[in-house]
mmCIF file of C-alpha atoms in Angstrom:
data_model
loop_
_atom_site.group_PDB
_atom_site.id
_atom_site.type_symbol
_atom_site.label_atom_id
_atom_site.label_comp_id
_atom_site.label_asym_id
_atom_site.label_seq_id
_atom_site.Cartn_x
_atom_site.Cartn_y
_atom_site.Cartn_z
ATOM 1 C CA MET A 1 64.157 11.423 4.818
ATOM 2 C CA LYS A 2 64.087 9.609 8.154
ATOM 3 C CA ALA A 3 63.047 11.578 10.670
ATOM 4 C CA THR A 4 65.827 13.144 13.683
ATOM 5 C CA ILE A 5 65.209 14.071 17.319
ATOM 6 C CA ARG A 6 65.608 17.605 15.943
ATOM 7 C CA ASP A 7 62.560 17.255 13.859
ATOM 8 C CA VAL A 8 60.337 15.735 16.793
ATOM 9 C CA ALA A 9 61.760 18.735 18.914
ATOM 10 C CA LYS A 10 60.302 21.108 16.157
ATOM 11 C CA LEU A 11 57.054 19.635 15.728
ATOM 12 C CA ALA A 12 56.271 19.278 19.268
ATOM 13 C CA GLY A 13 57.359 22.699 19.975
ATOM 14 C CA VAL A 14 59.961 21.751 22.746
ATOM 15 C CA SER A 15 63.843 21.268 23.162
ATOM 16 C CA ILE A 16 65.929 18.502 22.087
ATOM 17 C CA SER A 17 66.619 17.735 25.497
ATOM 18 C CA THR A 18 62.738 17.321 26.643
ATOM 19 C CA VAL A 19 62.365 15.068 23.984
ATOM 20 C CA SER A 20 65.466 12.767 25.146
ATOM 21 C CA ARG A 21 63.964 13.100 28.565
ATOM 22 C CA VAL A 22 60.682 11.829 27.395
ATOM 23 C CA MET A 23 62.568 8.998 25.796
ATOM 24 C CA ASN A 24 64.578 8.324 29.009
ATOM 25 C CA SER A 25 62.640 9.433 31.636
ATOM 26 C CA PRO A 26 59.010 10.177 31.108
ATOM 27 C CA GLN A 27 57.820 10.875 34.257
ATOM 28 C CA SER A 28 60.328 13.830 34.721
ATOM 29 C CA VAL A 29 58.045 15.508 31.999
ATOM 30 C CA VAL A 30 54.974 17.108 32.508
ATOM 31 C CA GLU A 31 52.193 15.426 30.952
ATOM 32 C CA SER A 32 51.054 18.209 28.205
ATOM 33 C CA LYS A 33 54.869 18.408 26.618
ATOM 34 C CA ARG A 34 54.881 14.617 27.020
ATOM 35 C CA ARG A 35 51.808 14.193 24.856
ATOM 36 C CA LYS A 36 52.703 16.605 22.369
ATOM 37 C CA VAL A 37 56.345 14.738 22.213
ATOM 38 C CA LEU A 38 54.707 11.405 21.471
ATOM 39 C CA GLU A 39 52.295 12.739 19.238
ATOM 40 C CA ALA A 40 55.146 14.137 17.157
ATOM 41 C CA VAL A 41 56.938 10.783 17.446
ATOM 42 C CA GLU A 42 53.791 8.718 15.863
ATOM 43 C CA GLN A 43 53.319 11.680 13.352
ATOM 44 C CA LEU A 44 56.790 11.265 11.905
ATOM 45 C CA SER A 45 57.074 7.433 12.613
ATOM 46 C CA TYR A 46 60.337 8.500 14.219
ATOM 47 C CA GLN A 47 62.628 5.840 15.355
ATOM 48 C CA PRO A 48 65.793 6.344 17.434
ATOM 49 C CA ASN A 49 69.197 5.248 16.195
ATOM 50 C CA SER A 50 70.915 2.256 17.937
ATOM 51 C CA PHE A 51 72.794 5.046 20.039
ATOM 52 C CA ALA A 52 69.910 6.609 21.010
ATOM 53 C CA ARG A 53 67.812 3.467 21.715
ATOM 54 C CA GLY A 54 70.695 2.681 23.979
ATOM 55 C CA LEU A 55 70.447 5.701 25.795
ATOM 56 C CA ILE A 56 66.443 5.089 25.874
ATOM 57 C CA TYR A 57 66.578 1.420 27.274
ATOM 58 C CA ARG A 58 70.293 1.524 29.054
ATOM 59 C CA LYS A 59 71.301 -1.218 26.949
ATOM 60 C CA SER A 60 73.871 -1.710 23.771
ATOM 61 C CA PHE A 61 72.048 -3.929 21.834
ATOM 62 C CA THR A 62 75.170 -5.627 21.190
ATOM 63 C CA LEU A 63 76.320 -9.250 22.653
ATOM 64 C CA GLY A 64 79.739 -10.392 23.027
ATOM 65 C CA LEU A 65 81.694 -13.768 21.795
ATOM 66 C CA LEU A 66 84.708 -14.749 23.408
ATOM 67 C CA ILE A 67 86.453 -17.866 21.422
ATOM 68 C CA PRO A 68 89.791 -19.429 21.751
ATOM 69 C CA ASP A 69 90.505 -19.921 17.918
ATOM 70 C CA ILE A 70 89.032 -18.465 14.973
ATOM 71 C CA GLU A 71 90.682 -20.815 12.484
ATOM 72 C CA ASN A 72 88.986 -23.533 14.142
ATOM 73 C CA MET A 73 86.351 -24.470 11.656
ATOM 74 C CA TYR A 74 84.191 -25.542 14.634
ATOM 75 C CA TYR A 75 83.450 -22.187 15.418
ATOM 76 C CA ALA A 76 81.825 -21.393 11.934
ATOM 77 C CA GLY A 77 78.713 -23.217 13.007
ATOM 78 C CA ILE A 78 78.669 -21.585 16.338
ATOM 79 C CA ILE A 79 78.971 -17.971 14.659
ATOM 80 C CA ARG A 80 76.325 -18.319 12.222
ATOM 81 C CA GLY A 81 73.649 -19.725 15.017
ATOM 82 C CA MET A 82 74.527 -16.892 17.289
ATOM 83 C CA GLN A 83 74.256 -14.388 14.352
ATOM 84 C CA GLU A 84 70.870 -15.499 13.434
ATOM 85 C CA ALA A 85 69.671 -15.682 16.835
ATOM 86 C CA CYS A 86 70.976 -12.218 17.275
ATOM 87 C CA ASN A 87 69.337 -10.943 13.990
ATOM 88 C CA LYS A 88 65.942 -12.240 15.651
ATOM 89 C CA LEU A 89 66.482 -10.781 18.818
ATOM 90 C CA GLY A 90 67.691 -7.434 17.841
ATOM 91 C CA TYR A 91 71.275 -7.573 18.564
ATOM 92 C CA SER A 92 74.493 -6.948 17.015
ATOM 93 C CA LEU A 93 77.401 -9.330 17.704
ATOM 94 C CA MET A 94 81.113 -8.331 18.233
ATOM 95 C CA ILE A 95 83.539 -11.443 18.247
ATOM 96 C CA CYS A 96 86.751 -11.424 19.810
ATOM 97 C CA ASN A 97 89.427 -14.376 19.468
ATOM 98 C CA THR A 98 91.417 -14.863 22.606
ATOM 99 C CA ASP A 99 94.293 -17.400 21.292
ATOM 100 C CA ARG A 100 93.863 -18.955 24.511
ATOM 101 C CA ASP A 101 95.871 -16.130 26.008
ATOM 102 C CA SER A 102 94.656 -14.866 29.500
ATOM 103 C CA ALA A 103 95.933 -11.463 29.309
ATOM 104 C CA ARG A 104 93.961 -10.836 26.002
ATOM 105 C CA LEU A 105 91.113 -12.576 27.385
ATOM 106 C CA LEU A 106 90.732 -10.229 30.270
ATOM 107 C CA SER A 107 91.558 -7.062 28.051
ATOM 108 C CA TYR A 108 88.486 -8.017 25.958
ATOM 109 C CA ILE A 109 86.288 -8.148 28.972
ATOM 110 C CA ASP A 110 87.678 -4.649 29.341
ATOM 111 C CA THR A 111 86.638 -3.748 25.933
ATOM 112 C CA PHE A 112 83.198 -5.393 26.076
ATOM 113 C CA HIS A 113 82.696 -3.502 29.364
ATOM 114 C CA GLU A 114 83.584 -0.126 27.876
ATOM 115 C CA LYS A 115 81.287 -0.848 24.823
ATOM 116 C CA GLN A 116 78.619 -1.567 27.021
ATOM 117 C CA VAL A 117 77.933 -5.039 25.731
ATOM 118 C CA ASP A 118 74.714 -6.624 27.277
ATOM 119 C CA GLY A 119 76.095 -9.750 27.858
ATOM 120 C CA ILE A 120 79.112 -12.338 26.707
ATOM 121 C CA VAL A 121 78.921 -15.922 25.294
ATOM 122 C CA PHE A 122 82.205 -17.286 26.673
ATOM 123 C CA ALA A 123 83.084 -20.190 24.530
ATOM 124 C CA SER A 124 85.497 -23.384 24.758
ATOM 125 C CA ASP A 125 87.325 -22.199 27.705
ATOM 126 C CA ARG A 126 87.724 -22.754 31.498
ATOM 127 C CA MET A 127 86.167 -19.873 33.686
ATOM 128 C CA SER A 128 89.055 -18.883 35.923
ATOM 129 C CA PRO A 129 88.613 -17.111 39.257
ATOM 130 C CA GLU A 130 90.541 -14.423 37.693
ATOM 131 C CA TYR A 131 88.103 -13.848 34.501
ATOM 132 C CA TYR A 132 84.893 -14.440 37.061
ATOM 133 C CA GLU A 133 85.953 -11.576 39.116
ATOM 134 C CA LYS A 134 86.307 -9.521 36.545
ATOM 135 C CA LEU A 135 82.871 -10.018 34.758
ATOM 136 C CA SER A 136 81.120 -10.237 38.482
ATOM 137 C CA ALA A 137 83.058 -6.657 39.022
ATOM 138 C CA TYR A 138 81.623 -5.138 35.920
ATOM 139 C CA ARG A 139 78.176 -7.279 36.199
ATOM 140 C CA ILE A 140 78.055 -8.592 32.731
ATOM 141 C CA PRO A 141 75.624 -11.538 32.209
ATOM 142 C CA VAL A 142 77.388 -14.659 30.887
ATOM 143 C CA VAL A 143 76.242 -17.879 29.180
ATOM 144 C CA MET A 144 79.162 -20.350 28.658
ATOM 145 C CA LEU A 145 79.225 -22.386 25.586
ATOM 146 C CA SER A 146 80.645 -25.586 24.895
ATOM 147 C CA SER A 147 81.878 -25.507 28.345
ATOM 148 C CA HIS A 148 80.533 -25.084 31.955
ATOM 149 C CA SER A 149 81.797 -24.295 35.623
ATOM 150 C CA ASP A 150 81.539 -26.492 38.440
ATOM 151 C CA GLU A 151 83.088 -23.708 40.814
ATOM 152 C CA PHE A 152 80.805 -20.737 39.586
ATOM 153 C CA GLU A 153 77.306 -20.547 39.034
ATOM 154 C CA ILE A 154 77.094 -19.331 35.566
ATOM 155 C CA PRO A 155 74.522 -20.737 32.723
ATOM 156 C CA SER A 156 75.741 -23.044 30.143
ATOM 157 C CA ILE A 157 75.188 -25.194 27.103
ATOM 158 C CA GLU A 158 76.990 -27.755 25.487
ATOM 159 C CA VAL A 159 76.787 -31.304 24.419
ATOM 160 C CA ASP A 160 77.395 -34.340 26.743
ATOM 161 C CA ASP A 161 81.165 -34.970 25.922
ATOM 162 C CA GLU A 162 81.944 -38.102 27.847
ATOM 163 C CA ALA A 163 78.643 -39.504 26.513
ATOM 164 C CA ALA A 164 79.590 -38.823 22.988
ATOM 165 C CA ALA A 165 83.099 -40.163 23.136
ATOM 166 C CA TYR A 166 81.818 -43.241 24.575
ATOM 167 C CA ASP A 167 79.431 -43.750 21.438
ATOM 168 C CA ALA A 168 82.287 -43.229 19.401
ATOM 169 C CA VAL A 169 84.492 -45.832 20.840
ATOM 170 C CA LYS A 170 81.622 -48.315 21.463
ATOM 171 C CA TYR A 171 81.079 -47.999 17.512
ATOM 172 C CA LEU A 172 84.742 -49.063 16.825
ATOM 173 C CA ILE A 173 84.182 -51.936 19.482
ATOM 174 C CA GLY A 174 80.939 -52.960 17.545
ATOM 175 C CA LEU A 175 83.164 -53.003 14.341
ATOM 176 C CA GLY A 176 85.494 -55.774 16.192
ATOM 177 C CA HIS A 177 88.354 -53.351 17.168
ATOM 178 C CA GLN A 178 90.187 -54.087 20.431
ATOM 179 C CA LYS A 179 93.282 -51.997 19.907
ATOM 180 C CA ILE A 180 92.003 -48.602 20.023
ATOM 181 C CA ALA A 181 94.012 -45.578 20.350
ATOM 182 C CA MET A 182 92.820 -41.852 21.141
ATOM 183 C CA MET A 183 94.295 -38.437 19.866
ATOM 184 C CA GLY A 184 93.240 -35.963 22.701
ATOM 185 C CA PHE A 185 93.874 -32.519 23.802
ATOM 186 C CA ASN A 186 96.982 -31.765 25.407
ATOM 187 C CA ASP A 187 95.918 -28.322 26.549
ATOM 188 C CA VAL A 188 95.639 -28.656 30.436
ATOM 189 C CA ASN A 189 93.190 -26.230 30.248
ATOM 190 C CA SER A 190 91.062 -28.122 28.125
ATOM 191 C CA VAL A 191 87.362 -28.490 29.048
ATOM 192 C CA SER A 192 86.287 -31.289 26.869
ATOM 193 C CA GLY A 193 89.360 -33.154 27.017
ATOM 194 C CA PRO A 194 88.842 -34.762 30.273
ATOM 195 C CA PRO A 195 85.310 -36.022 29.653
ATOM 196 C CA ARG A 196 86.158 -37.317 26.551
ATOM 197 C CA LEU A 197 88.911 -39.416 27.683
ATOM 198 C CA LYS A 198 86.800 -40.236 30.420
ATOM 199 C CA GLY A 199 84.175 -41.676 27.700
ATOM 200 C CA TYR A 200 86.814 -43.494 25.883
ATOM 201 C CA LEU A 201 88.153 -45.255 29.123
ATOM 202 C CA ARG A 202 84.453 -46.224 29.782
ATOM 203 C CA ALA A 203 83.222 -47.774 26.588
ATOM 204 C CA LEU A 204 86.749 -49.673 26.503
ATOM 205 C CA SER A 205 85.732 -51.009 29.982
ATOM 206 C CA ASP A 206 82.438 -51.757 29.163
ATOM 207 C CA GLY A 207 83.259 -53.693 26.047
ATOM 208 C CA GLY A 208 85.285 -56.024 28.108
ATOM 209 C CA ILE A 209 88.634 -54.290 26.886
ATOM 210 C CA ASP A 210 91.331 -53.607 29.754
ATOM 211 C CA ALA A 211 91.480 -49.902 29.388
ATOM 212 C CA ALA A 212 94.574 -49.652 31.402
ATOM 213 C CA SER A 213 96.481 -51.577 29.163
ATOM 214 C CA LEU A 214 95.659 -49.033 26.300
ATOM 215 C CA LEU A 215 96.688 -45.766 28.121
ATOM 216 C CA GLY A 216 99.780 -45.746 26.347
ATOM 217 C CA ARG A 217 98.109 -45.387 23.100
ATOM 218 C CA VAL A 218 96.598 -41.956 24.411
ATOM 219 C CA LYS A 219 98.222 -39.381 22.474
ATOM 220 C CA HIS A 220 97.831 -35.834 22.504
ATOM 221 C CA ALA A 221 97.973 -32.848 20.056
ATOM 222 C CA ALA A 222 97.712 -29.076 20.424
ATOM 223 C CA HIS A 223 95.274 -27.786 18.175
ATOM 224 C CA TYR A 224 95.880 -28.396 14.587
ATOM 225 C CA PHE A 225 96.178 -30.886 11.759
ATOM 226 C CA GLU A 226 99.972 -30.693 11.802
ATOM 227 C CA HIS A 227 99.865 -31.290 15.554
ATOM 228 C CA ALA A 228 97.813 -34.736 15.033
ATOM 229 C CA TYR A 229 99.842 -35.750 12.236
ATOM 230 C CA GLU A 230 103.073 -35.429 14.365
ATOM 231 C CA ALA A 231 101.193 -37.399 17.142
ATOM 232 C CA ALA A 232 100.109 -39.988 15.184
ATOM 233 C CA HIS A 233 103.730 -40.722 14.021
ATOM 234 C CA GLU A 234 104.781 -41.185 17.541
ATOM 235 C CA LEU A 235 101.427 -43.407 18.230
ATOM 236 C CA PHE A 236 102.272 -45.628 15.410
ATOM 237 C CA MET A 237 105.951 -45.869 16.053
ATOM 238 C CA GLU A 238 105.040 -47.278 19.539
ATOM 239 C CA TYR A 239 102.110 -49.084 18.526
ATOM 240 C CA PRO A 240 101.914 -50.263 15.141
ATOM 241 C CA ASP A 241 99.585 -52.738 15.646
ATOM 242 C CA THR A 242 96.639 -50.102 16.352
ATOM 243 C CA THR A 243 93.215 -50.818 14.605
ATOM 244 C CA ALA A 244 91.609 -47.774 15.073
ATOM 245 C CA VAL A 245 91.733 -44.106 16.353
ATOM 246 C CA PHE A 246 89.400 -42.289 18.231
ATOM 247 C CA CYS A 247 90.066 -38.223 17.656
ATOM 248 C CA VAL A 248 88.758 -35.697 19.861
ATOM 249 C CA ALA A 249 88.652 -33.233 16.711
ATOM 250 C CA ASP A 250 88.155 -33.711 13.180
ATOM 251 C CA GLU A 251 91.039 -31.815 12.589
ATOM 252 C CA PHE A 252 92.761 -34.387 14.287
ATOM 253 C CA ALA A 253 91.302 -37.312 12.395
ATOM 254 C CA MET A 254 92.385 -35.648 9.340
ATOM 255 C CA GLY A 255 95.731 -35.266 10.708
ATOM 256 C CA THR A 256 96.199 -38.773 11.517
ATOM 257 C CA ILE A 257 94.778 -40.275 8.195
ATOM 258 C CA SER A 258 97.043 -38.005 6.166
ATOM 259 C CA TYR A 259 99.911 -39.484 8.360
ATOM 260 C CA LEU A 260 98.898 -42.856 7.889
ATOM 261 C CA LYS A 261 98.347 -42.349 4.032
ATOM 262 C CA ASP A 262 101.928 -41.081 3.866
ATOM 263 C CA GLN A 263 102.810 -44.372 5.504
ATOM 264 C CA GLY A 264 101.039 -46.394 3.055
ATOM 265 C CA VAL A 265 98.352 -47.559 5.370
ATOM 266 C CA SER A 266 94.982 -47.443 3.994
ATOM 267 C CA VAL A 267 92.161 -45.872 6.078
ATOM 268 C CA PRO A 268 89.685 -47.588 6.743
ATOM 269 C CA GLU A 269 91.229 -51.205 5.578
ATOM 270 C CA GLN A 270 93.828 -51.444 7.805
ATOM 271 C CA VAL A 271 93.115 -48.665 10.487
ATOM 272 C CA SER A 272 89.966 -46.963 11.256
ATOM 273 C CA VAL A 273 89.693 -43.298 12.074
ATOM 274 C CA ILE A 274 86.608 -41.616 13.920
ATOM 275 C CA GLY A 275 86.484 -37.705 14.145
ATOM 276 C CA PHE A 276 84.588 -35.351 16.475
ATOM 277 C CA ASP A 277 82.533 -32.324 15.603
ATOM 278 C CA ASN A 278 81.201 -32.818 12.099
ATOM 279 C CA ILE A 279 82.806 -29.970 10.814
ATOM 280 C CA ARG A 280 81.578 -28.905 6.737
ATOM 281 C CA MET A 281 85.140 -30.592 5.672
ATOM 282 C CA ALA A 282 84.258 -33.802 7.636
ATOM 283 C CA GLY A 283 81.886 -34.594 4.753
ATOM 284 C CA ILE A 284 84.028 -33.778 2.026
ATOM 285 C CA TYR A 285 87.713 -34.904 3.306
ATOM 286 C CA ILE A 286 88.733 -38.151 1.474
ATOM 287 C CA PRO A 287 87.641 -40.608 3.110
ATOM 288 C CA LYS A 288 84.756 -39.071 4.115
ATOM 289 C CA LEU A 289 85.190 -38.931 8.282
ATOM 290 C CA THR A 290 82.815 -40.820 10.220
ATOM 291 C CA THR A 291 82.246 -38.416 13.239
ATOM 292 C CA ILE A 292 80.621 -37.460 16.214
ATOM 293 C CA ALA A 293 78.455 -34.586 15.097
ATOM 294 C CA GLN A 294 77.777 -31.292 17.507
ATOM 295 C CA PRO A 295 74.592 -29.345 16.714
ATOM 296 C CA THR A 296 77.099 -26.414 16.023
ATOM 297 C CA PHE A 297 74.395 -23.849 14.767
ATOM 298 C CA GLU A 298 71.604 -24.988 17.835
ATOM 299 C CA LEU A 299 74.696 -24.335 20.025
ATOM 300 C CA GLY A 300 75.053 -20.874 18.897
ATOM 301 C CA TYR A 301 71.772 -20.050 18.376
ATOM 302 C CA ARG A 302 70.812 -21.438 21.733
ATOM 303 C CA SER A 303 73.668 -19.530 23.489
ATOM 304 C CA ALA A 304 72.265 -16.002 22.097
ATOM 305 C CA GLU A 305 68.722 -17.103 23.309
ATOM 306 C CA LYS A 306 69.967 -18.076 26.705
ATOM 307 C CA LEU A 307 71.699 -15.105 27.194
ATOM 308 C CA HIS A 308 68.976 -13.035 25.874
ATOM 309 C CA GLU A 309 66.891 -14.404 28.604
ATOM 310 C CA LEU A 310 69.694 -13.941 31.327
ATOM 311 C CA ILE A 311 69.459 -9.973 30.335
ATOM 312 C CA THR A 312 65.974 -9.687 30.352
ATOM 313 C CA THR A 313 65.078 -11.512 33.346
ATOM 314 C CA GLY A 314 67.939 -11.653 35.383
ATOM 315 C CA GLN A 315 67.755 -15.786 35.182
ATOM 316 C CA THR A 316 67.477 -18.655 32.703
ATOM 317 C CA GLU A 317 64.965 -21.528 32.873
ATOM 318 C CA SER A 318 67.933 -24.197 32.852
ATOM 319 C CA MET A 319 71.369 -23.622 34.531
ATOM 320 C CA ARG A 320 73.124 -26.495 32.589
ATOM 321 C CA GLU A 321 71.619 -27.089 29.231
ATOM 322 C CA LYS A 322 72.874 -29.897 27.091
ATOM 323 C CA LEU A 323 71.960 -30.410 23.383
ATOM 324 C CA LEU A 324 72.076 -33.870 21.331
ATOM 325 C CA HIS A 325 75.211 -35.289 19.646
ATOM 326 C CA LYS A 326 74.789 -37.858 16.779
ATOM 327 C CA LEU A 327 77.119 -40.508 15.324
ATOM 328 C CA ILE A 328 77.282 -40.081 11.505
ATOM 329 C CA ILE A 329 78.408 -43.240 10.092
ATOM 330 C CA ARG A 330 80.744 -42.282 6.774
ATOM 331 C CA GLU A 331 83.573 -44.097 5.265
ATOM 332 C CA SER A 332 86.857 -43.702 7.800
ATOM 333 C CA ALA A 333 85.794 -46.360 10.125
ATOM 334 C CA GLY A 334 85.332 -50.289 8.870
ATOM 335 C CA THR A 335 85.714 -53.676 10.503
ATOM 336 C CA VAL A 336 88.858 -55.102 11.400
ATOM 337 C CA SER A 337 90.629 -56.990 8.387
#
């Protein structure tokens, strides 16, 4: 049977409280007793449980993850990457879904504080002054994932959203498309929406296309497939001559393609569609999505490593870390017919 603190105390001939003090504050115990306790620990191969370790090291060995939408397939890779890193680094992972509700998010920060998590990964949301104030008051180390803050000095890790969007639209232009629409996020708090719009517009301008003339083709969807389906209906009712659509999420691309198929429009023969994220479904959907791949596993893994670095040293090697995206060419985008 696994040795307990009681077994250690009995073998060393001291009280349980003395064993606890040796582990928590060894300098407070006289050397003779301290030596007996340490010899007993070694002889019994005693390993404190996680609660005891927390008492010893003043840590819970738990990281918290705040995500806005657990139904979004993008977070599957993020969570898996974080979990792998946590396993390696000796942490457990606590996940909370905020549903983009500020009151809920604030309550989860309270919960993380009560559970004494060692640090929090704050994913895909804006860092409001209210969030920052509470996190600062609790002195909880934080790393932002797939997001960043221009207002507060918080370490972050993400891809370059503007450059990624630029590459997607540049690819469509290279296929001969001129009347290129964009399916963007309508959430005013979206972190990635503005830079992806900027990348879209910059690619059009660099490609010799009047970006201002295509602003009407920038439509917005909330979060899911069905929202993009409705936005695609609006887009093609107003601009039926659109030949390509850049979507800021793979689920938006799927909603757009579904709408087009229901209208008897062939993809990519008549309209090309390109997505963003490269979720697992992107390679399964028909037609298989041409998309911008985010390294979700690596983003999750590095966010946990970065947070561990912040917890253990009080700082990170790089404040703003960006991982590389990649254009994945499949079947949903083709040359202009």
